[in-house]
Coordinates of C-alpha atoms in Angstrom, one line a residue:
Chain A
M1 CA -1.6 32.4 -8.5
D2 CA -0.2 30.9 -5.3
Q3 CA -1.6 27.4 -5.2
D4 CA 0.4 24.6 -6.8
S5 CA -1.3 23.0 -9.8
I6 CA 1.4 20.5 -10.5
V7 CA 4.0 19.1 -8.1
V8 CA 6.6 16.7 -9.4
S9 CA 9.2 15.1 -7.2
S10 CA 12.1 12.9 -8.2
L11 CA 10.2 11.6 -11.2
S12 CA 11.8 9.0 -13.4
K13 CA 10.6 6.8 -16.3
S14 CA 12.4 4.0 -18.0
F15 CA 11.3 2.0 -21.0
S16 CA 12.7 -1.5 -21.6
F17 CA 12.4 -3.4 -24.8
P18 CA 13.9 -6.5 -26.4
I19 CA 16.7 -6.1 -28.9
K20 CA 17.8 -8.6 -31.5
N21 CA 21.3 -10.0 -31.0
P22 CA 22.5 -11.2 -34.4
S23 CA 25.3 -13.3 -32.8
V24 CA 22.8 -15.7 -31.1
G25 CA 20.1 -17.8 -32.7
W26 CA 16.5 -16.8 -33.3
I27 CA 15.2 -19.1 -30.6
K28 CA 17.3 -17.3 -28.0
N29 CA 16.2 -14.0 -29.5
L30 CA 12.6 -15.1 -29.3
F31 CA 12.4 -16.6 -25.9
N32 CA 15.3 -15.0 -24.0
P33 CA 16.0 -11.7 -25.8
E34 CA 18.5 -9.1 -24.6
I35 CA 16.6 -6.3 -22.9
K36 CA 17.7 -2.7 -23.4
E37 CA 16.6 -0.1 -20.9
I38 CA 16.3 3.6 -21.7
T39 CA 15.8 6.2 -19.1
A40 CA 13.6 8.8 -20.7
V41 CA 13.1 10.9 -17.6
D42 CA 15.7 10.9 -14.8
D43 CA 14.9 12.2 -11.4
I44 CA 13.2 15.5 -12.2
S45 CA 11.4 17.8 -9.8
F46 CA 9.4 21.0 -10.3
S47 CA 6.2 22.6 -9.4
V48 CA 3.8 24.8 -11.3
K49 CA 1.5 27.4 -9.7
S50 CA -2.1 27.8 -10.6
G51 CA -2.6 30.1 -13.6
E52 CA 1.1 30.0 -14.6
R53 CA 2.1 29.7 -18.2
V54 CA 5.0 27.3 -18.4
A55 CA 7.1 26.2 -21.4
F56 CA 8.6 22.8 -21.0
I57 CA 11.3 22.6 -23.7
G58 CA 14.1 20.4 -24.8
P59 CA 15.5 18.8 -28.0
N60 CA 14.0 15.7 -29.6
G61 CA 14.1 12.8 -27.3
A62 CA 14.7 14.9 -24.2
G63 CA 11.8 13.5 -22.3
K64 CA 9.2 16.2 -22.8
S65 CA 6.4 14.1 -24.2
T66 CA 7.1 11.3 -21.7
T67 CA 6.8 13.8 -18.8
I68 CA 3.6 15.4 -20.2
K69 CA 2.1 11.9 -20.6
M70 CA 3.0 11.0 -17.0
L71 CA 1.4 14.2 -15.8
T72 CA -1.8 13.4 -17.7
G73 CA -2.0 9.8 -16.5
I74 CA -1.2 8.1 -19.8
L75 CA 2.1 6.7 -18.6
F76 CA 3.0 5.2 -15.3
P77 CA 6.2 6.6 -13.7
T78 CA 8.9 4.2 -12.9
S79 CA 9.6 6.1 -9.6
G80 CA 8.9 9.4 -8.0
E81 CA 5.7 11.3 -7.3
I82 CA 3.3 13.4 -9.2
R83 CA 0.4 15.5 -7.9
V84 CA -1.7 17.3 -10.4
L85 CA -4.5 19.4 -8.8
G86 CA -3.9 17.2 -5.7
L87 CA -4.5 14.0 -7.6
D88 CA -2.1 11.2 -8.6
P89 CA -2.5 10.9 -12.4
S90 CA -1.7 7.1 -12.4
N91 CA -4.4 6.2 -9.9
D92 CA -6.9 8.9 -10.4
R93 CA -6.7 9.1 -14.2
K94 CA -10.5 9.6 -14.8
K95 CA -11.0 12.0 -12.0
L96 CA -8.1 14.1 -13.2
A97 CA -9.3 14.0 -16.8
Y98 CA -12.4 16.0 -15.7
K99 CA -10.0 18.8 -14.5
I100 CA -7.5 18.9 -17.3
G101 CA -7.5 19.5 -21.1
T102 CA -5.0 18.1 -23.5
V103 CA -4.0 19.1 -27.1
F104 CA -1.5 17.0 -29.0
G105 CA -0.4 18.9 -32.0
Q106 CA 0.0 16.0 -34.3
R107 CA -3.2 14.1 -33.3
S108 CA -6.7 15.3 -33.7
Q109 CA -9.5 14.5 -31.3
L110 CA -12.3 16.0 -33.5
L111 CA -14.9 14.1 -35.5
P112 CA -13.7 14.7 -39.0
N113 CA -16.9 14.3 -41.0
L114 CA -19.3 16.3 -38.8
P115 CA -19.6 20.0 -38.0
L116 CA -17.5 21.3 -35.1
T117 CA -20.6 21.7 -33.0
D118 CA -21.0 17.9 -33.0
S119 CA -17.5 17.5 -31.7
L120 CA -18.2 20.1 -29.0
E121 CA -21.5 18.3 -28.0
F122 CA -19.8 14.9 -28.1
F123 CA -17.0 16.0 -25.7
G124 CA -19.5 17.8 -23.6
V125 CA -21.3 14.5 -23.0
M126 CA -18.0 12.8 -22.5
Y127 CA -17.2 15.3 -19.7
D128 CA -20.6 14.7 -18.2
L129 CA -22.1 18.2 -18.8
S130 CA -25.8 18.5 -19.0
D131 CA -27.4 19.4 -22.4
R132 CA -28.1 22.9 -21.1
E133 CA -24.5 23.3 -19.9
I134 CA -23.2 22.1 -23.2
R135 CA -25.3 24.6 -25.2
H136 CA -24.3 27.4 -22.8
R137 CA -20.6 26.5 -23.0
I138 CA -20.6 26.2 -26.8
K139 CA -22.1 29.7 -27.0
E140 CA -19.6 31.1 -24.6
L141 CA -16.6 29.5 -26.4
S142 CA -17.9 30.5 -29.8
E143 CA -18.1 34.1 -28.7
L144 CA -14.8 34.1 -26.8
F145 CA -12.9 32.5 -29.7
D146 CA -14.8 33.8 -32.6
L147 CA -15.8 30.4 -34.0
G148 CA -18.9 31.7 -35.7
S149 CA -17.5 31.6 -39.2
F150 CA -16.7 27.9 -39.1
I151 CA -18.5 26.2 -36.2
D152 CA -21.0 24.7 -38.6
Q153 CA -18.5 23.4 -41.1
P154 CA -17.4 19.8 -41.2
V155 CA -14.0 19.6 -39.4
R156 CA -12.2 18.1 -42.4
K157 CA -13.0 21.2 -44.4
L158 CA -11.3 23.5 -41.8
S159 CA -7.9 25.0 -42.5
L160 CA -5.1 23.8 -40.2
G161 CA -5.2 27.0 -38.2
Q162 CA -8.9 26.7 -37.7
R163 CA -8.6 23.1 -36.8
M164 CA -5.9 23.7 -34.1
R165 CA -8.2 26.5 -32.7
A166 CA -11.0 24.0 -32.7
E167 CA -8.8 21.4 -30.9
V168 CA -8.1 23.9 -28.1
V169 CA -11.7 24.9 -27.9
V170 CA -12.8 21.3 -27.6
S171 CA -10.3 20.7 -24.9
L172 CA -11.8 23.6 -23.0
I173 CA -15.5 22.5 -23.1
H174 CA -15.3 21.3 -19.5
K175 CA -13.5 24.4 -18.2
P176 CA -10.3 22.6 -17.3
K177 CA -8.0 24.1 -14.7
I178 CA -4.9 23.1 -16.6
I179 CA -4.3 22.7 -20.3
F180 CA -1.4 20.5 -21.5
L181 CA -0.3 21.3 -25.0
D182 CA 2.2 19.1 -26.8
E183 CA 3.7 21.0 -29.8
P184 CA 0.5 22.6 -30.7
T185 CA 1.7 25.1 -33.3
I186 CA 3.5 22.5 -35.4
G187 CA 2.7 23.1 -39.1
L188 CA 0.9 26.4 -38.6
D189 CA 1.7 29.5 -40.6
V190 CA 2.7 32.7 -38.9
V191 CA -0.7 34.2 -38.8
A192 CA -2.3 31.1 -37.5
K193 CA 0.4 30.8 -34.9
K194 CA -0.2 34.4 -33.7
S195 CA -4.0 33.8 -33.5
F196 CA -3.4 30.5 -31.6
R197 CA -1.1 32.2 -29.1
D198 CA -3.6 35.0 -28.5
L199 CA -6.2 32.4 -27.9
L200 CA -4.1 30.7 -25.2
L201 CA -3.4 34.0 -23.5
K202 CA -7.1 34.8 -23.5
I203 CA -7.9 31.4 -21.8
N204 CA -5.2 32.1 -19.3
K205 CA -6.5 35.6 -18.6
E206 CA -10.2 35.0 -18.7
E207 CA -10.4 31.6 -17.0
N208 CA -7.1 31.5 -15.1
T209 CA -6.2 28.3 -16.8
T210 CA -2.7 27.0 -16.1
I211 CA -0.8 26.4 -19.4
F212 CA 1.8 23.8 -19.7
L213 CA 3.3 23.7 -23.1
T214 CA 6.0 21.8 -25.0
S215 CA 7.2 23.4 -28.2
H216 CA 10.1 23.7 -30.5
D217 CA 8.9 27.1 -31.6
V218 CA 10.7 29.9 -29.8
G219 CA 7.9 32.2 -30.7
D220 CA 5.5 30.1 -28.6
I221 CA 7.9 30.3 -25.6
E222 CA 8.6 34.0 -26.0
S223 CA 5.1 35.3 -26.5
L224 CA 3.2 32.8 -24.3
C225 CA 5.2 31.6 -21.4
E226 CA 6.4 33.5 -18.4
R227 CA 8.5 30.6 -17.2
T228 CA 10.7 28.0 -19.0
I229 CA 11.8 24.6 -17.9
V230 CA 14.5 23.1 -20.0
I231 CA 14.9 19.3 -20.0
N232 CA 17.6 17.4 -21.8
H233 CA 18.5 13.7 -21.8
G234 CA 15.7 13.2 -19.2
T235 CA 17.2 15.6 -16.7
L236 CA 16.1 19.1 -15.7
V237 CA 18.6 21.5 -17.0
K238 CA 17.1 24.9 -16.2
D239 CA 14.0 26.3 -14.6
L240 CA 13.7 30.1 -14.7
P241 CA 11.6 33.0 -15.9
T242 CA 11.7 33.2 -19.7
Q243 CA 13.0 36.7 -19.6
E244 CA 15.9 35.6 -17.4
L245 CA 16.6 32.8 -19.8
A246 CA 17.9 35.4 -22.3
R247 CA 19.7 37.4 -19.7
T248 CA 21.4 34.5 -18.0
F249 CA 22.5 32.7 -21.1
V250 CA 23.4 35.5 -23.4
K251 CA 27.1 34.7 -24.1
E252 CA 27.1 36.5 -27.4
K253 CA 26.0 39.8 -28.9
N254 CA 25.7 40.6 -32.6
I255 CA 26.9 43.7 -34.4
D256 CA 25.6 44.5 -37.8
I257 CA 27.9 46.8 -39.8
T258 CA 27.1 48.6 -43.0
P259 CA 30.5 49.3 -44.4
N260 CA 31.2 52.3 -46.7
T261 CA 34.2 50.5 -48.3
T262 CA 34.2 47.2 -50.1
F263 CA 36.6 44.3 -49.3
S264 CA 38.0 41.7 -51.5
V265 CA 39.7 40.1 -48.5
F266 CA 38.1 40.7 -45.1
P267 CA 40.5 41.7 -42.3
E268 CA 41.4 39.3 -39.5
L269 CA 39.3 40.1 -36.3
P270 CA 40.8 40.2 -32.8
E271 CA 40.1 37.4 -30.2
G272 CA 36.5 37.3 -29.1
L273 CA 35.1 38.5 -32.4
K274 CA 34.1 36.4 -35.4
Y275 CA 32.3 36.9 -38.6
A276 CA 28.8 35.6 -39.0
V277 CA 28.0 37.3 -42.3
K278 CA 30.6 38.7 -44.8
S279 CA 29.0 40.5 -47.7
K280 CA 29.5 43.6 -49.8
D281 CA 26.7 45.5 -48.1
K282 CA 26.5 44.0 -44.6
I283 CA 28.9 42.4 -42.2
T284 CA 27.7 40.7 -39.0
V285 CA 30.2 40.1 -36.2
I286 CA 29.5 38.0 -33.2
I287 CA 31.0 39.1 -29.9
D288 CA 31.9 36.5 -27.3
I289 CA 31.2 38.7 -24.3
S290 CA 33.1 36.4 -21.9
K291 CA 36.3 37.4 -23.8
I292 CA 35.7 41.0 -24.9
G293 CA 33.3 43.7 -23.7
V294 CA 30.9 45.5 -26.1
Q295 CA 32.7 48.8 -25.8
E296 CA 36.1 47.3 -26.5
A297 CA 34.7 45.3 -29.4
L298 CA 33.1 48.4 -31.0
R299 CA 36.3 50.3 -30.6
K300 CA 38.3 47.6 -32.3
L301 CA 35.8 47.2 -35.1
L302 CA 35.7 50.9 -35.8
D303 CA 39.5 50.8 -36.1
V304 CA 39.2 48.2 -38.8
F305 CA 36.0 49.3 -40.7
M306 CA 34.8 52.6 -42.1
V307 CA 31.1 52.4 -41.3
D308 CA 27.9 54.0 -42.7
D309 CA 25.7 52.4 -39.9
I310 CA 26.2 50.1 -36.9
N311 CA 23.7 48.1 -34.9
V312 CA 24.3 46.1 -31.7
Y313 CA 21.7 43.5 -30.6
D314 CA 21.2 40.4 -28.4
T315 CA 21.4 36.8 -29.7
D316 CA 17.9 35.5 -30.4
L317 CA 16.2 33.1 -28.0
E318 CA 16.5 30.3 -30.5
T319 CA 20.3 30.5 -30.3
I320 CA 20.2 30.8 -26.6
I321 CA 18.2 27.6 -26.3
R322 CA 20.5 25.9 -28.8
N323 CA 23.4 26.9 -26.6
I324 CA 21.7 25.4 -23.5
Y325 CA 21.0 22.1 -25.3
E326 CA 24.6 21.9 -26.6
S327 CA 26.1 22.7 -23.3
N328 CA 24.4 19.5 -22.0
P329 CA 25.8 16.8 -24.3
A330 CA 24.5 13.2 -24.3
R331 CA 25.5 11.3 -21.2
Chain B
M1 CA -25.6 0.0 0.6
I2 CA -27.9 2.7 -0.9
P3 CA -25.1 5.2 -1.7
I4 CA -23.2 2.4 -3.4
L5 CA -26.3 1.5 -5.5
K6 CA -26.9 5.2 -6.2
Q7 CA -23.3 5.6 -7.3
S8 CA -23.4 2.4 -9.5
L9 CA -26.7 3.7 -11.1
E10 CA -25.0 7.1 -11.8
I11 CA -22.0 5.4 -13.4
F12 CA -24.4 3.1 -15.5
M13 CA -26.4 6.2 -16.6
K14 CA -23.2 8.0 -17.6
V15 CA -22.1 5.0 -19.7
I16 CA -25.5 4.7 -21.4
R17 CA -25.6 8.5 -22.1
L18 CA -22.1 8.4 -23.6
G19 CA -22.9 5.3 -25.5
S20 CA -26.1 6.6 -27.0
K21 CA -24.3 9.9 -27.9
I22 CA -21.6 8.0 -29.7
I23 CA -24.2 5.9 -31.6
Q24 CA -26.3 8.9 -32.3
T25 CA -23.2 10.8 -33.6
L26 CA -22.1 8.0 -35.8
V27 CA -25.5 7.3 -37.2
R28 CA -25.7 11.0 -38.2
D29 CA -22.2 10.7 -39.7
R30 CA -23.5 7.7 -41.8
I31 CA -26.6 9.5 -42.8
Y32 CA -24.4 12.5 -43.8
Y33 CA -22.4 10.2 -46.1
P34 CA -24.8 7.7 -47.6
G35 CA -22.1 6.1 -49.8
K36 CA -21.1 3.9 -46.9
L37 CA -24.6 2.4 -46.7
M38 CA -24.5 1.8 -50.5
V39 CA -21.2 0.0 -50.2
D40 CA -22.5 -2.2 -47.3
T41 CA -25.7 -3.0 -49.2
F42 CA -23.7 -3.9 -52.3
G43 CA -21.3 -6.1 -50.3
M44 CA -24.3 -7.8 -48.6
V45 CA -26.2 -8.4 -51.8
A46 CA -23.0 -9.6 -53.7
R47 CA -21.8 -12.1 -51.0
C48 CA -25.1 -13.3 -49.6
G49 CA -26.9 -13.2 -52.9
V50 CA -24.3 -15.3 -54.8
L51 CA -24.1 -17.9 -52.0
L52 CA -27.9 -18.1 -51.8
L53 CA -28.1 -18.8 -55.5
L54 CA -25.5 -21.5 -55.3
Y55 CA -27.3 -23.1 -52.3
W56 CA -30.6 -22.9 -54.1
Y57 CA -29.0 -24.9 -57.0
V58 CA -27.4 -27.5 -54.7
F59 CA -30.6 -28.0 -52.6
R60 CA -32.6 -28.4 -55.8
L61 CA -30.2 -31.1 -57.0
N62 CA -30.8 -32.8 -53.7
N63 CA -34.6 -32.7 -53.8
G64 CA -34.8 -29.6 -51.6
M65 CA -33.1 -31.0 -48.5
V66 CA -29.5 -31.5 -47.3
N67 CA -28.7 -33.1 -44.0
G68 CA -32.3 -32.7 -42.8
T69 CA -32.2 -29.0 -43.6
T70 CA -34.4 -27.2 -46.2
F71 CA -33.2 -24.4 -48.5
L72 CA -35.6 -22.1 -46.6
I73 CA -33.8 -22.6 -43.3
A74 CA -30.3 -22.5 -44.9
A75 CA -31.2 -19.2 -46.7
W76 CA -32.5 -17.5 -43.5
S77 CA -29.5 -18.8 -41.5
M78 CA -27.1 -17.4 -44.1
F79 CA -29.0 -14.1 -44.2
L80 CA -28.8 -13.8 -40.4
Y81 CA -25.1 -14.3 -40.6
F82 CA -24.5 -11.7 -43.2
A83 CA -26.9 -9.2 -41.6
F84 CA -25.0 -9.6 -38.3
S85 CA -21.7 -9.2 -40.1
V86 CA -22.9 -5.7 -41.3
L87 CA -22.5 -4.5 -37.8
R88 CA -18.7 -4.8 -38.5
L89 CA -17.8 -5.7 -34.9
R90 CA -14.7 -7.5 -36.1
G91 CA -13.4 -4.0 -37.1
I92 CA -12.7 -3.2 -33.4
S93 CA -9.4 -5.3 -33.7
K94 CA -8.1 -3.1 -36.4
E95 CA -9.3 0.1 -34.7
I96 CA -7.4 -0.8 -31.6
M97 CA -4.3 -1.6 -33.6
R98 CA -4.6 1.7 -35.4
D99 CA -5.0 3.5 -32.1
I100 CA -1.9 1.9 -30.7
R101 CA 0.2 2.5 -33.8
S102 CA -0.9 6.1 -34.3
G103 CA -0.9 7.0 -30.7
T104 CA -4.6 7.9 -30.6
V105 CA -4.9 5.6 -27.6
E106 CA -3.0 8.3 -25.7
I107 CA -5.7 10.9 -26.6
L108 CA -8.4 8.6 -25.4
L109 CA -6.6 7.8 -22.2
C110 CA -6.7 11.5 -21.3
K111 CA -10.5 11.4 -21.3
P112 CA -12.7 10.5 -18.4
I113 CA -13.9 7.4 -20.1
S114 CA -13.0 3.7 -20.2
Y115 CA -11.0 3.2 -23.4
L116 CA -12.5 -0.2 -24.0
S117 CA -16.1 0.7 -23.5
Y118 CA -15.6 3.8 -25.7
R119 CA -14.1 1.7 -28.5
M120 CA -17.0 -0.8 -28.2
W121 CA -19.7 1.8 -28.4
W122 CA -17.9 3.3 -31.3
Q123 CA -17.8 0.0 -33.1
V124 CA -21.5 -0.7 -32.6
G125 CA -22.3 2.9 -33.8
T126 CA -20.2 2.4 -36.9
G127 CA -22.3 -0.4 -38.3
L128 CA -25.7 0.2 -36.6
Y129 CA -27.3 2.3 -39.3
S130 CA -26.3 0.0 -42.1
F131 CA -27.3 -3.0 -40.0
L132 CA -30.8 -1.6 -39.3
V133 CA -31.5 -0.6 -42.8
I134 CA -30.1 -3.7 -44.5
S135 CA -31.7 -6.1 -42.0
L136 CA -35.1 -4.5 -42.5
V137 CA -35.0 -4.4 -46.2
G138 CA -33.3 -7.9 -46.3
V139 CA -36.0 -9.5 -44.1
I140 CA -38.8 -8.1 -46.4
A141 CA -37.0 -9.1 -49.6
L142 CA -36.1 -12.6 -48.3
A143 CA -39.7 -13.1 -47.0
F144 CA -41.0 -12.3 -50.5
I145 CA -38.4 -14.3 -52.4
V146 CA -38.1 -17.5 -50.4
G147 CA -40.8 -17.2 -47.7
I148 CA -40.7 -17.5 -43.9
P149 CA -39.8 -20.8 -42.2
E150 CA -42.2 -22.1 -39.5
T151 CA -39.4 -21.9 -36.9
M152 CA -39.6 -18.1 -37.2
S153 CA -43.2 -18.0 -36.2
A154 CA -42.5 -19.8 -32.9
R155 CA -43.3 -17.7 -29.8
I156 CA -39.7 -17.9 -28.5
F157 CA -38.2 -16.8 -31.8
I158 CA -38.2 -13.0 -31.4
P159 CA -37.2 -12.9 -27.7
T160 CA -34.4 -15.5 -28.0
L161 CA -33.2 -13.8 -31.2
V162 CA -32.8 -10.5 -29.4
I163 CA -31.0 -12.2 -26.5
V164 CA -28.7 -14.2 -28.8
V165 CA -28.0 -11.1 -30.9
L166 CA -27.1 -9.0 -27.8
L167 CA -24.9 -11.8 -26.4
G168 CA -23.4 -12.3 -29.9
V169 CA -22.5 -8.6 -30.0
L170 CA -20.9 -8.7 -26.6
L171 CA -18.9 -11.9 -27.4
S172 CA -17.8 -10.6 -30.8
L173 CA -16.7 -7.3 -29.2
F174 CA -14.7 -9.0 -26.4
L175 CA -13.2 -11.6 -28.7
Y176 CA -12.0 -9.1 -31.3
T177 CA -11.0 -6.6 -28.6
A178 CA -8.7 -9.3 -27.1
V179 CA -7.2 -9.8 -30.6
G180 CA -6.8 -6.0 -31.0
L181 CA -5.1 -5.6 -27.6
L182 CA -2.4 -8.0 -28.7
A183 CA -1.1 -5.0 -30.7
F184 CA 0.5 -3.8 -27.5
W185 CA 2.8 -6.7 -27.7
I186 CA 3.0 -7.6 -31.3
E187 CA 2.9 -4.6 -33.6
D188 CA 1.1 -6.4 -36.5
I189 CA -1.9 -8.4 -35.4
D190 CA -3.0 -9.1 -38.9
P191 CA -2.0 -12.8 -38.9
V192 CA -3.8 -13.4 -35.5
F193 CA -6.8 -11.5 -36.7
W194 CA -6.9 -13.5 -40.0
V195 CA -6.9 -16.8 -38.1
V196 CA -9.6 -15.7 -35.6
D197 CA -11.7 -14.1 -38.2
K198 CA -11.7 -17.0 -40.6
T199 CA -12.4 -19.4 -37.8
V200 CA -15.4 -17.2 -36.8
M201 CA -16.6 -17.1 -40.5
I202 CA -16.3 -20.8 -40.9
L203 CA -17.8 -21.9 -37.6
G204 CA -20.4 -19.1 -37.7
G205 CA -21.8 -20.4 -41.0
S206 CA -20.5 -17.9 -43.5
Y207 CA -19.6 -20.4 -46.1
L208 CA -21.9 -23.2 -45.1
P209 CA -24.8 -23.1 -42.6
V210 CA -23.8 -24.8 -39.4
A211 CA -26.7 -27.2 -39.7
L212 CA -24.9 -28.9 -42.6
F213 CA -21.6 -29.4 -40.7
P214 CA -20.3 -32.9 -40.0
D215 CA -20.8 -33.9 -36.4
L216 CA -17.4 -33.1 -34.9
M217 CA -17.2 -29.7 -36.6
Y218 CA -20.8 -29.0 -35.5
K219 CA -19.7 -29.7 -31.9
F220 CA -16.8 -27.4 -32.3
A221 CA -19.0 -24.7 -33.7
V222 CA -21.3 -25.0 -30.8
W223 CA -18.8 -25.2 -28.0
S224 CA -16.1 -22.8 -29.2
P225 CA -16.4 -19.0 -28.7
F226 CA -15.9 -18.5 -32.4
G227 CA -19.1 -20.3 -33.3
A228 CA -20.9 -19.1 -30.2
S229 CA -20.5 -15.5 -31.3
Q230 CA -22.6 -16.3 -34.3
F231 CA -25.5 -18.3 -32.7
V232 CA -27.9 -15.9 -34.3
T233 CA -27.6 -18.2 -37.4
H234 CA -29.0 -21.1 -35.2
T235 CA -32.2 -19.4 -34.3
V236 CA -34.0 -20.5 -37.4
Y237 CA -33.1 -24.2 -37.0
E238 CA -35.7 -26.8 -36.2
T239 CA -33.8 -27.7 -33.0
W240 CA -33.7 -24.2 -31.7
G241 CA -36.8 -24.7 -29.5
V242 CA -35.0 -27.3 -27.4
E243 CA -31.4 -26.0 -27.7
W244 CA -31.7 -22.3 -27.1
M245 CA -31.2 -22.4 -23.4
M246 CA -28.0 -24.4 -23.7
K247 CA -26.7 -22.2 -26.4
V248 CA -27.5 -19.0 -24.5
G249 CA -25.7 -20.6 -21.5
I250 CA -22.7 -21.2 -23.7
Q251 CA -22.7 -17.6 -24.9
V252 CA -23.0 -16.3 -21.4
F253 CA -20.0 -18.4 -20.4
W254 CA -17.9 -17.2 -23.2
V255 CA -19.0 -13.6 -22.7
V256 CA -17.9 -13.7 -19.1
A257 CA -14.6 -15.5 -20.0
F258 CA -13.7 -13.1 -22.7
L259 CA -14.7 -10.1 -20.6
V260 CA -12.2 -11.2 -17.9
I261 CA -9.5 -12.0 -20.6
T262 CA -10.0 -8.6 -22.2
L263 CA -9.9 -6.7 -18.9
L264 CA -6.7 -8.5 -17.8
L265 CA -5.1 -7.9 -21.1
F266 CA -6.0 -4.2 -21.0
A267 CA -4.7 -3.8 -17.4
K268 CA -1.4 -5.3 -18.6
A269 CA -1.4 -3.3 -21.8
R270 CA -1.9 0.0 -20.0
K271 CA 1.5 -0.5 -18.5
K272 CA 2.9 -1.1 -22.0
V273 CA 1.8 2.2 -23.4
S274 CA 4.9 3.9 -24.7
V275 CA 5.2 7.3 -26.4
N276 CA 5.9 8.6 -29.8
G277 CA 8.3 11.5 -29.6
G278 CA 10.5 12.5 -26.7

């Protein structure tokens, strides 16, 4: 895992489009419209090692999809440089396509009316595999990902979970070195999500495939990716191991208290503590650890409440990520 | 020189293999769902059949001949138009527009293929099964009902028919692809598509066989790309024996012109690809 799969330096992408100016006539709007320029990606740099599992996250409109589409050769950068497996995606799009796989969560690449095997054969031919190689690879993938129960069913009859699995398998037909996934678990139930994540981990382990994933699902990031890159307003905000993400950005801890008395009016809390939940059976207090330590907070709370039980735990990753997004407001 | 030739041959073989796989897959898809064939057959019988009945009546009123053309020629010319239209090549415009609007174009741009050639093979594959079945049954039915004109027994008929059909397929694909690619600039290509499509229908002989056109319109049908894409309807005319070379030349010219236009448009369009989402 020491070779760079992806190297991005000073990458930027702007989109310009005409906008209607209601204060001028339609002729000016038609022939000489005002042009608005939006910088979707602004001078980002990072690299990804071969076999790494990277989450590329950010709020809506942050520039994730734009970046992933520049990495796969769909979009041309406005400036900067990209090397994916040593190739420039803009100039070597077809060559690169043989080495990468892509899954776009909201768009299917499968043939809806025909059995999944037809899609696999179809893409095998597209990726220039011989008939023998295609048969062998289908068998291999079918065994690896347990497709036996639905491989002969028409794709449109598959459940969403099975379809997403099939999408990944199709994108692996040519043994890509990197797989780019753009919000792949969108719409999946918890069981399907788990099975999907297991599948990706398996690919990564068995075939050393680099995984580059964008997702809004914290579970995808936590359970799949060892590294997280955060992008917001087109700029790179954080790039660190996922575990450190929690450690670095935990500004709060939670305390669940099961009181043994009931309150009609809840007592005021000292500075650095605030209520998250106030109920008869359970009180949750958030500690701002920059203002008050856990020990001090516990002591003060025990002065105020008579407790049956108490539990201290970290803020979840979702809150941490939200804090990161919110600490980088719009430019 | 030899490595270049070898490389070109390899690329050509790849394109043919992918093309035949697309066609094979889509033909299987159509066989899987025979409803599509029935709809196509019904459409063909309804449109072509009604027009043929009307023409039969008009020709009978005029002692069996209009503008030097017999009903037999008009019937076969019209049949060839409708059989060719079953290939549904015009649909490529809408497919491209859908790809652009839905973002499917991005999925295809991630593949090691040329988007344009993929879409063209796909379009041919979409209509090929219906085209083959309907043409075969139609030829037999029409031969029994109205007979076969002498022009179809000429030695050059079959070879020139094949050439004109192939060039017509290419020209139609390029013409409608160019219309479809406009969706990169104007979101809704329907008005442009409507104008181009109706022009092709009129000048191709959908409503009235080209042989019956007034002189100026006939010239426009022959020299414009819209009419040239449907030269298959001319192959049964008495004049085909002397005009086929010129008409094939016109088709070749428009095929090359629209190939260049399409490639230039696509090169520009690639830079216009934007993204859905952030």
